[in-house]
Short mmCIF file of N, CA and C in Angstrom, two decimals:
data_model
loop_
_atom_site.label_atom_id
_atom_site.label_comp_id
_atom_site.label_asym_id
_atom_site.label_seq_id
_atom_site.Cartn_x
_atom_site.Cartn_y
_atom_site.Cartn_z
N MET A 1 -37.17 -6.93 -32.78
CA MET A 1 -37.49 -6.86 -31.36
C MET A 1 -36.66 -5.76 -30.71
N LYS A 2 -37.26 -5.15 -29.70
CA LYS A 2 -36.58 -4.13 -28.91
C LYS A 2 -36.21 -4.72 -27.56
N THR A 3 -35.30 -4.06 -26.86
CA THR A 3 -34.87 -4.53 -25.55
C THR A 3 -35.56 -3.71 -24.47
N TYR A 4 -36.01 -4.41 -23.41
CA TYR A 4 -36.74 -3.78 -22.31
C TYR A 4 -36.20 -4.25 -20.97
N VAL A 5 -36.32 -3.39 -19.98
CA VAL A 5 -36.04 -3.73 -18.59
C VAL A 5 -37.39 -3.76 -17.87
N THR A 6 -37.62 -4.83 -17.11
CA THR A 6 -38.86 -4.98 -16.36
C THR A 6 -38.54 -5.08 -14.87
N LEU A 7 -39.20 -4.27 -14.07
CA LEU A 7 -39.02 -4.28 -12.62
C LEU A 7 -40.24 -4.94 -11.99
N ARG A 8 -39.96 -5.91 -11.12
CA ARG A 8 -41.03 -6.57 -10.34
C ARG A 8 -40.66 -6.42 -8.88
N ARG A 9 -41.45 -5.66 -8.13
CA ARG A 9 -41.17 -5.41 -6.72
C ARG A 9 -41.92 -6.39 -5.84
N SER A 10 -41.24 -6.92 -4.85
CA SER A 10 -41.85 -7.75 -3.79
C SER A 10 -42.77 -8.82 -4.34
N GLY A 11 -42.32 -9.54 -5.34
CA GLY A 11 -43.17 -10.54 -5.98
C GLY A 11 -43.20 -11.89 -5.31
N TRP A 12 -42.16 -12.20 -4.51
CA TRP A 12 -42.04 -13.54 -3.96
C TRP A 12 -41.56 -13.50 -2.52
N ARG A 13 -42.05 -14.45 -1.73
CA ARG A 13 -41.67 -14.54 -0.32
C ARG A 13 -40.43 -15.40 -0.11
N SER A 14 -40.09 -16.23 -1.10
CA SER A 14 -38.94 -17.13 -0.92
C SER A 14 -38.29 -17.42 -2.27
N GLY A 15 -37.08 -17.94 -2.18
CA GLY A 15 -36.38 -18.36 -3.39
C GLY A 15 -37.10 -19.47 -4.12
N GLU A 16 -37.76 -20.34 -3.37
CA GLU A 16 -38.50 -21.43 -4.00
C GLU A 16 -39.66 -20.91 -4.83
N GLU A 17 -40.38 -19.92 -4.30
CA GLU A 17 -41.47 -19.30 -5.08
C GLU A 17 -40.93 -18.67 -6.35
N LEU A 18 -39.82 -17.99 -6.22
CA LEU A 18 -39.20 -17.33 -7.38
C LEU A 18 -38.76 -18.36 -8.41
N GLU A 19 -38.16 -19.46 -7.98
CA GLU A 19 -37.74 -20.52 -8.90
C GLU A 19 -38.92 -21.11 -9.67
N ALA A 20 -40.03 -21.32 -8.98
CA ALA A 20 -41.23 -21.86 -9.64
C ALA A 20 -41.75 -20.86 -10.69
N ALA A 21 -41.76 -19.59 -10.36
CA ALA A 21 -42.20 -18.57 -11.31
C ALA A 21 -41.26 -18.50 -12.50
N ALA A 22 -39.97 -18.62 -12.26
CA ALA A 22 -38.98 -18.58 -13.35
C ALA A 22 -39.18 -19.75 -14.30
N ALA A 23 -39.46 -20.93 -13.76
CA ALA A 23 -39.69 -22.11 -14.61
C ALA A 23 -40.93 -21.91 -15.48
N ARG A 24 -42.00 -21.37 -14.88
CA ARG A 24 -43.23 -21.10 -15.64
C ARG A 24 -42.97 -20.03 -16.70
N SER A 25 -42.20 -19.01 -16.34
CA SER A 25 -41.86 -17.93 -17.27
C SER A 25 -41.13 -18.48 -18.48
N LYS A 26 -40.16 -19.34 -18.24
CA LYS A 26 -39.40 -19.94 -19.33
C LYS A 26 -40.31 -20.77 -20.23
N GLN A 27 -41.18 -21.56 -19.63
CA GLN A 27 -42.09 -22.39 -20.41
C GLN A 27 -42.99 -21.53 -21.30
N VAL A 28 -43.61 -20.52 -20.73
CA VAL A 28 -44.51 -19.65 -21.51
C VAL A 28 -43.73 -18.94 -22.61
N GLY A 29 -42.57 -18.39 -22.26
CA GLY A 29 -41.77 -17.69 -23.27
C GLY A 29 -41.31 -18.58 -24.40
N ASP A 30 -40.82 -19.77 -24.06
CA ASP A 30 -40.27 -20.67 -25.07
C ASP A 30 -41.33 -21.39 -25.88
N GLU A 31 -42.44 -21.78 -25.23
CA GLU A 31 -43.42 -22.63 -25.89
C GLU A 31 -44.65 -21.90 -26.42
N GLU A 32 -45.02 -20.80 -25.78
CA GLU A 32 -46.26 -20.13 -26.15
C GLU A 32 -46.07 -18.77 -26.83
N MET A 33 -44.92 -18.12 -26.57
CA MET A 33 -44.74 -16.76 -27.07
C MET A 33 -43.37 -16.55 -27.72
N ALA A 34 -42.79 -17.58 -28.26
CA ALA A 34 -41.43 -17.52 -28.79
C ALA A 34 -41.23 -16.45 -29.86
N ASP A 35 -42.27 -16.12 -30.60
CA ASP A 35 -42.15 -15.11 -31.65
C ASP A 35 -42.24 -13.69 -31.10
N ASP A 36 -42.66 -13.54 -29.84
CA ASP A 36 -42.91 -12.21 -29.29
C ASP A 36 -42.00 -11.79 -28.14
N ILE A 37 -41.37 -12.75 -27.46
CA ILE A 37 -40.60 -12.39 -26.27
C ILE A 37 -39.45 -13.35 -26.08
N ARG A 38 -38.32 -12.80 -25.64
CA ARG A 38 -37.14 -13.61 -25.34
C ARG A 38 -36.49 -13.07 -24.08
N TRP A 39 -36.34 -13.93 -23.09
CA TRP A 39 -35.68 -13.57 -21.84
C TRP A 39 -34.19 -13.50 -22.07
N ILE A 40 -33.54 -12.47 -21.54
CA ILE A 40 -32.09 -12.31 -21.68
C ILE A 40 -31.38 -12.58 -20.34
N ARG A 41 -31.83 -11.90 -19.28
CA ARG A 41 -31.16 -12.02 -17.98
C ARG A 41 -32.06 -11.47 -16.89
N SER A 42 -31.89 -12.00 -15.68
CA SER A 42 -32.63 -11.48 -14.52
C SER A 42 -31.67 -11.28 -13.35
N TYR A 43 -31.99 -10.29 -12.55
CA TYR A 43 -31.29 -10.02 -11.30
C TYR A 43 -32.31 -10.07 -10.19
N VAL A 44 -32.02 -10.80 -9.13
CA VAL A 44 -32.91 -10.87 -7.97
C VAL A 44 -32.52 -9.75 -7.01
N ILE A 45 -33.54 -9.05 -6.50
CA ILE A 45 -33.29 -7.98 -5.55
C ILE A 45 -33.97 -8.31 -4.22
N ALA A 46 -33.27 -8.03 -3.13
CA ALA A 46 -33.82 -8.24 -1.79
C ALA A 46 -34.54 -6.96 -1.38
N GLU A 47 -35.82 -7.08 -1.09
CA GLU A 47 -36.62 -5.92 -0.69
C GLU A 47 -36.48 -5.69 0.81
N ASP A 48 -36.77 -4.47 1.26
CA ASP A 48 -36.66 -4.11 2.68
C ASP A 48 -37.56 -4.96 3.58
N ASP A 49 -38.69 -5.43 3.03
CA ASP A 49 -39.63 -6.22 3.84
C ASP A 49 -39.31 -7.71 3.86
N GLY A 50 -38.18 -8.11 3.27
CA GLY A 50 -37.78 -9.51 3.28
C GLY A 50 -38.23 -10.30 2.06
N THR A 51 -39.04 -9.70 1.20
CA THR A 51 -39.47 -10.39 -0.01
C THR A 51 -38.41 -10.22 -1.10
N LEU A 52 -38.64 -10.89 -2.21
CA LEU A 52 -37.72 -10.81 -3.35
C LEU A 52 -38.41 -10.15 -4.52
N GLY A 53 -37.66 -9.37 -5.25
CA GLY A 53 -38.13 -8.77 -6.49
C GLY A 53 -37.14 -9.13 -7.59
N THR A 54 -37.41 -8.69 -8.80
CA THR A 54 -36.49 -8.93 -9.90
C THR A 54 -36.40 -7.72 -10.82
N VAL A 55 -35.26 -7.63 -11.46
CA VAL A 55 -35.06 -6.74 -12.59
C VAL A 55 -34.71 -7.67 -13.74
N CYS A 56 -35.53 -7.67 -14.79
CA CYS A 56 -35.36 -8.62 -15.89
C CYS A 56 -35.13 -7.88 -17.20
N ILE A 57 -34.29 -8.45 -18.02
CA ILE A 57 -34.01 -7.91 -19.35
C ILE A 57 -34.66 -8.86 -20.36
N TYR A 58 -35.46 -8.28 -21.24
CA TYR A 58 -36.14 -9.04 -22.28
C TYR A 58 -35.93 -8.37 -23.63
N GLN A 59 -36.04 -9.14 -24.67
CA GLN A 59 -36.28 -8.62 -26.00
C GLN A 59 -37.72 -9.00 -26.32
N ALA A 60 -38.46 -8.04 -26.86
CA ALA A 60 -39.87 -8.29 -27.14
C ALA A 60 -40.33 -7.41 -28.29
N THR A 61 -41.45 -7.82 -28.87
CA THR A 61 -42.02 -7.04 -29.97
C THR A 61 -42.72 -5.79 -29.47
N SER A 62 -43.11 -5.77 -28.17
CA SER A 62 -43.77 -4.59 -27.60
C SER A 62 -43.87 -4.73 -26.08
N PRO A 63 -44.07 -3.62 -25.38
CA PRO A 63 -44.31 -3.71 -23.93
C PRO A 63 -45.57 -4.50 -23.61
N GLU A 64 -46.55 -4.44 -24.49
CA GLU A 64 -47.80 -5.17 -24.28
C GLU A 64 -47.55 -6.69 -24.25
N LYS A 65 -46.62 -7.16 -25.06
CA LYS A 65 -46.30 -8.59 -25.06
C LYS A 65 -45.60 -8.99 -23.76
N ILE A 66 -44.81 -8.09 -23.18
CA ILE A 66 -44.21 -8.37 -21.88
C ILE A 66 -45.29 -8.46 -20.82
N ARG A 67 -46.26 -7.56 -20.86
CA ARG A 67 -47.39 -7.62 -19.92
C ARG A 67 -48.22 -8.89 -20.11
N GLU A 68 -48.44 -9.27 -21.37
CA GLU A 68 -49.19 -10.50 -21.64
C GLU A 68 -48.43 -11.71 -21.08
N HIS A 69 -47.14 -11.75 -21.30
CA HIS A 69 -46.32 -12.83 -20.76
C HIS A 69 -46.43 -12.88 -19.24
N ALA A 70 -46.31 -11.73 -18.59
CA ALA A 70 -46.41 -11.66 -17.13
C ALA A 70 -47.78 -12.16 -16.66
N ASP A 71 -48.84 -11.76 -17.35
CA ASP A 71 -50.19 -12.22 -16.99
C ASP A 71 -50.32 -13.73 -17.12
N ARG A 72 -49.80 -14.29 -18.21
CA ARG A 72 -49.88 -15.74 -18.43
C ARG A 72 -49.12 -16.51 -17.36
N VAL A 73 -48.01 -15.93 -16.91
CA VAL A 73 -47.17 -16.59 -15.90
C VAL A 73 -47.75 -16.41 -14.50
N GLY A 74 -48.49 -15.32 -14.30
CA GLY A 74 -49.00 -15.00 -12.96
C GLY A 74 -48.06 -14.10 -12.20
N MET A 75 -47.27 -13.32 -12.93
CA MET A 75 -46.36 -12.34 -12.32
C MET A 75 -46.86 -10.95 -12.65
N LYS A 76 -46.40 -10.01 -11.88
CA LYS A 76 -46.71 -8.62 -12.21
C LYS A 76 -45.54 -8.02 -12.98
N ALA A 77 -45.79 -6.94 -13.62
CA ALA A 77 -44.75 -6.17 -14.30
C ALA A 77 -44.96 -4.72 -13.90
N ASP A 78 -44.35 -4.35 -12.76
CA ASP A 78 -44.58 -3.01 -12.20
C ASP A 78 -44.15 -1.90 -13.15
N VAL A 79 -42.96 -2.06 -13.72
CA VAL A 79 -42.40 -1.03 -14.60
C VAL A 79 -41.77 -1.72 -15.79
N ILE A 80 -42.05 -1.21 -16.99
CA ILE A 80 -41.40 -1.69 -18.20
C ILE A 80 -40.80 -0.47 -18.91
N VAL A 81 -39.49 -0.53 -19.15
CA VAL A 81 -38.80 0.59 -19.77
C VAL A 81 -38.03 0.10 -20.99
N GLU A 82 -38.20 0.78 -22.12
CA GLU A 82 -37.43 0.43 -23.30
C GLU A 82 -36.00 0.91 -23.13
N VAL A 83 -35.05 0.07 -23.52
CA VAL A 83 -33.64 0.42 -23.48
C VAL A 83 -33.33 1.25 -24.71
N ALA A 84 -32.72 2.42 -24.52
CA ALA A 84 -32.46 3.32 -25.62
C ALA A 84 -31.24 2.89 -26.44
N ASP A 85 -30.25 2.32 -25.78
CA ASP A 85 -29.02 1.96 -26.49
C ASP A 85 -28.38 0.75 -25.85
#
């Protein structure tokens, strides 16, 4: 697996929405895609418009698997960048 950083801009209006998405993300990652994706860490970012975004670190078999995970969870994945080192 390679390491990736995923940026999600303005994905949630509240902390409660973000918590629900995080729970779903964990479920999908652990139960449905355990061989393809592993969550490492997330940082919540406050957007200028009052919404919340995230910067997430994953290990995954490919960027496509990160996109598939995001689709299954109902989140977007605005930017996915492979970590070089």
